[in-house]
mmCIF file with all atom_site columns, C-alpha atoms in Angstrom:
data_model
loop_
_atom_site.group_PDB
_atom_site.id
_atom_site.type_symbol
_atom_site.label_atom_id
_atom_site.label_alt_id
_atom_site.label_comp_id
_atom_site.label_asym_id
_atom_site.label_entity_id
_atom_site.label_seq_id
_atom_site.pdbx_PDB_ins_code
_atom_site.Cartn_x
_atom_site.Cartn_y
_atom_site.Cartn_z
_atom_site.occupancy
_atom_site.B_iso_or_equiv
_atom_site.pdbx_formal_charge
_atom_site.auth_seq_id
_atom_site.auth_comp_id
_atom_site.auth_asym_id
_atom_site.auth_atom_id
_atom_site.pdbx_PDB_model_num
ATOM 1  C CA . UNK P 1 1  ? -54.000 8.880  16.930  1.00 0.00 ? 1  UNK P CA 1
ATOM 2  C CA . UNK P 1 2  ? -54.536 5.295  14.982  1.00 0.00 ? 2  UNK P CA 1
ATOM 3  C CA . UNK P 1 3  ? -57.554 4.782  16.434  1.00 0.00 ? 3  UNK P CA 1
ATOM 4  C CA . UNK P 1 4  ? -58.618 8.419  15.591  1.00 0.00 ? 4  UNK P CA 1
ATOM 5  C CA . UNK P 1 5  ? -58.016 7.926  12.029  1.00 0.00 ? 5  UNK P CA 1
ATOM 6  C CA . UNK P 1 6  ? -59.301 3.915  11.728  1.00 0.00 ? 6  UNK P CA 1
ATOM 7  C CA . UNK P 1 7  ? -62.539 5.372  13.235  1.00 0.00 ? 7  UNK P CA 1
ATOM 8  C CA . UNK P 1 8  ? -63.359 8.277  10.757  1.00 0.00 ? 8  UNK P CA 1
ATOM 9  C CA . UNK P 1 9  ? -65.418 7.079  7.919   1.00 0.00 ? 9  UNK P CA 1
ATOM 10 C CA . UNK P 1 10 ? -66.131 9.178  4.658   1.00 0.00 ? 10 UNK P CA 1
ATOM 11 C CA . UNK P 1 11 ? -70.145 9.717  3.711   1.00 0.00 ? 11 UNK P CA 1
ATOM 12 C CA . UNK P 1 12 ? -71.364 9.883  0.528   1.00 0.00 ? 12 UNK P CA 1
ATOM 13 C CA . UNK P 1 13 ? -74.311 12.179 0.600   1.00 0.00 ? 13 UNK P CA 1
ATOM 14 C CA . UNK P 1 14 ? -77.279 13.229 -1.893  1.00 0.00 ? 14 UNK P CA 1
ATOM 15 C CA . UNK P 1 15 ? -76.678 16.921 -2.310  1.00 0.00 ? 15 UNK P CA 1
ATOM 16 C CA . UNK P 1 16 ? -79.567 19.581 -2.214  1.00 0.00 ? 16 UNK P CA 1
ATOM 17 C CA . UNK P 1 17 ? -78.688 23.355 -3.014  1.00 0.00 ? 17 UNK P CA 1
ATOM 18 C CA . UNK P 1 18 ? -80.500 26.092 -1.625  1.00 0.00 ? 18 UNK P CA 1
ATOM 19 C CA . UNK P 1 19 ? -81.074 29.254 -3.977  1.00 0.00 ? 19 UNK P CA 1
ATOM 20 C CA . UNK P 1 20 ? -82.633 31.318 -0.689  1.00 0.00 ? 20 UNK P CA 1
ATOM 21 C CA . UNK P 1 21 ? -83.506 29.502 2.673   1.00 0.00 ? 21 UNK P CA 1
ATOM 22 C CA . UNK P 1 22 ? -80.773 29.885 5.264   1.00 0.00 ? 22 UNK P CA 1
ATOM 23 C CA . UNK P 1 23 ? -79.955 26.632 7.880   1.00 0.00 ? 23 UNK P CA 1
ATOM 24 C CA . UNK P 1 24 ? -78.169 26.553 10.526  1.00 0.00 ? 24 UNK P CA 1
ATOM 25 C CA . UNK P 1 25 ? -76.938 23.370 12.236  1.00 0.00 ? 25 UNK P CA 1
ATOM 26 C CA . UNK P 1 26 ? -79.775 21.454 14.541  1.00 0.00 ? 26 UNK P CA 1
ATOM 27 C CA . UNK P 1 27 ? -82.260 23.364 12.700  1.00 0.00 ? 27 UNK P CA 1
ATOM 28 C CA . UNK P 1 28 ? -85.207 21.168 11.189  1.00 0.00 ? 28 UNK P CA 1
ATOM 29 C CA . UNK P 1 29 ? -87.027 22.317 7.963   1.00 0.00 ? 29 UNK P CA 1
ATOM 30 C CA . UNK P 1 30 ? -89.260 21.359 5.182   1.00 0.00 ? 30 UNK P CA 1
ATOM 31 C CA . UNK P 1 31 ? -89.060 20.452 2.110   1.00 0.00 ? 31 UNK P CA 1
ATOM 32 C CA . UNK P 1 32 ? -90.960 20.645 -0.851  1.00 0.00 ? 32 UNK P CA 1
ATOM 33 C CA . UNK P 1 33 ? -91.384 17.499 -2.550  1.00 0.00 ? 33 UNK P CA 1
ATOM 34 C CA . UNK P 1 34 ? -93.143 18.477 -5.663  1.00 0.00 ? 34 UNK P CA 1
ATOM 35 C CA . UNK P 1 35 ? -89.753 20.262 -6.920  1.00 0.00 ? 35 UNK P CA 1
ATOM 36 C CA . UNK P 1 36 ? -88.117 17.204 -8.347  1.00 0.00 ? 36 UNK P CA 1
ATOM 37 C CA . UNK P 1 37 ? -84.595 18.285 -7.066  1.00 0.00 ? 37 UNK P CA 1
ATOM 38 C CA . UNK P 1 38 ? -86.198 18.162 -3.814  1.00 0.00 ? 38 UNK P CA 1
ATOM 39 C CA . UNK P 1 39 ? -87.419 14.849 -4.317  1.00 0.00 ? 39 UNK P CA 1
ATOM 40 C CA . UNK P 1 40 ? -84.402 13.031 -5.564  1.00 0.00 ? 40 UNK P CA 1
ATOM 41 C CA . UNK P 1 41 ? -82.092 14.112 -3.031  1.00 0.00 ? 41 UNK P CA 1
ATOM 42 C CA . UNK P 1 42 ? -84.863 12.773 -0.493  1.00 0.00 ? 42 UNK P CA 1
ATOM 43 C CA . UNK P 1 43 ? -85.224 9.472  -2.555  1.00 0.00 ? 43 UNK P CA 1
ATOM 44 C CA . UNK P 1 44 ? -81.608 9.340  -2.406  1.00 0.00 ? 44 UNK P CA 1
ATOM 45 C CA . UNK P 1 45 ? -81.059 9.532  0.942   1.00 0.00 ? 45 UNK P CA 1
ATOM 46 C CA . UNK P 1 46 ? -83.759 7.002  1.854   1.00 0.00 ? 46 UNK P CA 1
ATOM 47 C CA . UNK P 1 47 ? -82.462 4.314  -0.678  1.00 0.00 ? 47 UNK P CA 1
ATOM 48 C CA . UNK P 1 48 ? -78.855 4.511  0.461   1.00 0.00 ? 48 UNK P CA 1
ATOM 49 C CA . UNK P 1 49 ? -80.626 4.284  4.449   1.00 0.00 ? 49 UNK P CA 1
ATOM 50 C CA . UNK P 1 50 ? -82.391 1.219  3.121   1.00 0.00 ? 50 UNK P CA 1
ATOM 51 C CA . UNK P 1 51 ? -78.782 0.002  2.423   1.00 0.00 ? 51 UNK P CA 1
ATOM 52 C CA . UNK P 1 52 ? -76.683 1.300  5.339   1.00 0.00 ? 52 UNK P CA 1
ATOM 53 C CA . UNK P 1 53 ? -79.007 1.244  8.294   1.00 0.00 ? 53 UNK P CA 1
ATOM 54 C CA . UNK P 1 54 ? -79.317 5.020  9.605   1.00 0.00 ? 54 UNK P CA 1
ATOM 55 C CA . UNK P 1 55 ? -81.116 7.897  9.179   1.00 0.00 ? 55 UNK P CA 1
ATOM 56 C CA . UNK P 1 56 ? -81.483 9.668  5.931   1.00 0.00 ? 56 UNK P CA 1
ATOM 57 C CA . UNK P 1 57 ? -79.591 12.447 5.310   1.00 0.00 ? 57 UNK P CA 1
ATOM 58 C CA . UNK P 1 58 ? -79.226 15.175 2.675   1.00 0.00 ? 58 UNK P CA 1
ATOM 59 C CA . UNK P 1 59 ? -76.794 17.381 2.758   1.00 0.00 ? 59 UNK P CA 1
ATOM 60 C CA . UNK P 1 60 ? -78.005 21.413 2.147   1.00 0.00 ? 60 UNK P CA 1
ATOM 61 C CA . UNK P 1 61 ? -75.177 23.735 0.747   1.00 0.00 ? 61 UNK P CA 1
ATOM 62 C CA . UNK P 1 62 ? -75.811 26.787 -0.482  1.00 0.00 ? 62 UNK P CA 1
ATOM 63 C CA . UNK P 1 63 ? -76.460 27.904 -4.316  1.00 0.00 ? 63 UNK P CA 1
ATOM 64 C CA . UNK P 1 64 ? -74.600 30.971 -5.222  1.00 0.00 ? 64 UNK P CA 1
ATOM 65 C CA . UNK P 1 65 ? -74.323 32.587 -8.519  1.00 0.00 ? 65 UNK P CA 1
ATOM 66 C CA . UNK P 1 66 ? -75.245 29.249 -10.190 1.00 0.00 ? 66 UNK P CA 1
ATOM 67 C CA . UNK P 1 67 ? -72.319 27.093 -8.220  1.00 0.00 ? 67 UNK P CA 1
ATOM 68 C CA . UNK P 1 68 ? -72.428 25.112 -5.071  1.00 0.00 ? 68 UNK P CA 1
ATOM 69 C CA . UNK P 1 69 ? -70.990 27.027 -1.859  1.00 0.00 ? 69 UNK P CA 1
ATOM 70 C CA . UNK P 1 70 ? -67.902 25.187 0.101   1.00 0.00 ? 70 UNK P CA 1
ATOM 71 C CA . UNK P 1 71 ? -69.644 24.431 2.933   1.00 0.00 ? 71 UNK P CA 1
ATOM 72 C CA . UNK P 1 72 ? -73.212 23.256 4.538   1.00 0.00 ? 72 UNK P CA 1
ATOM 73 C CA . UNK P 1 73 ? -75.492 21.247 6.462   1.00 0.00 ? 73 UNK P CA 1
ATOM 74 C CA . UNK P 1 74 ? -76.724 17.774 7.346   1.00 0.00 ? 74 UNK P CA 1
#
């Protein structure tokens, strides 16, 4: 159990809300880069991979009614 909980490491992620796409975990999509949301969640993500080696990642929740859902995807 020690080593369980030594090894588990928080992330802090740029978050990017979805008003209508859907995704699904393993799923790849695009993104639109000229909506500056869009682009500052991806700028995000690739300045804090410049400082933690790794891949960008954004993480895509839902938008609902105006307020972030409990749950999404990286």
């Amino acid at each position: 159990m020690a080593a369980e909980s030594a090894a588990f490491t928080p992330l802090t992620l740029p978050v990017l809300p979805l008003d209508d796409e859907v995704v699904l975990p393993g799923m790849v999509v695009p993104l639109d880069l000229s909506d500056s949301e869009v682009r500052a969640a991806v700028e995000a993500a690739q300045a804090a991979a410049r400082s933690e080696p790794g891949k960008p990642r954004v993480l895509l929740v839902p938008r609902i009614d105006g307020t972030y859902a409990k749950t999404g995807v990286l």
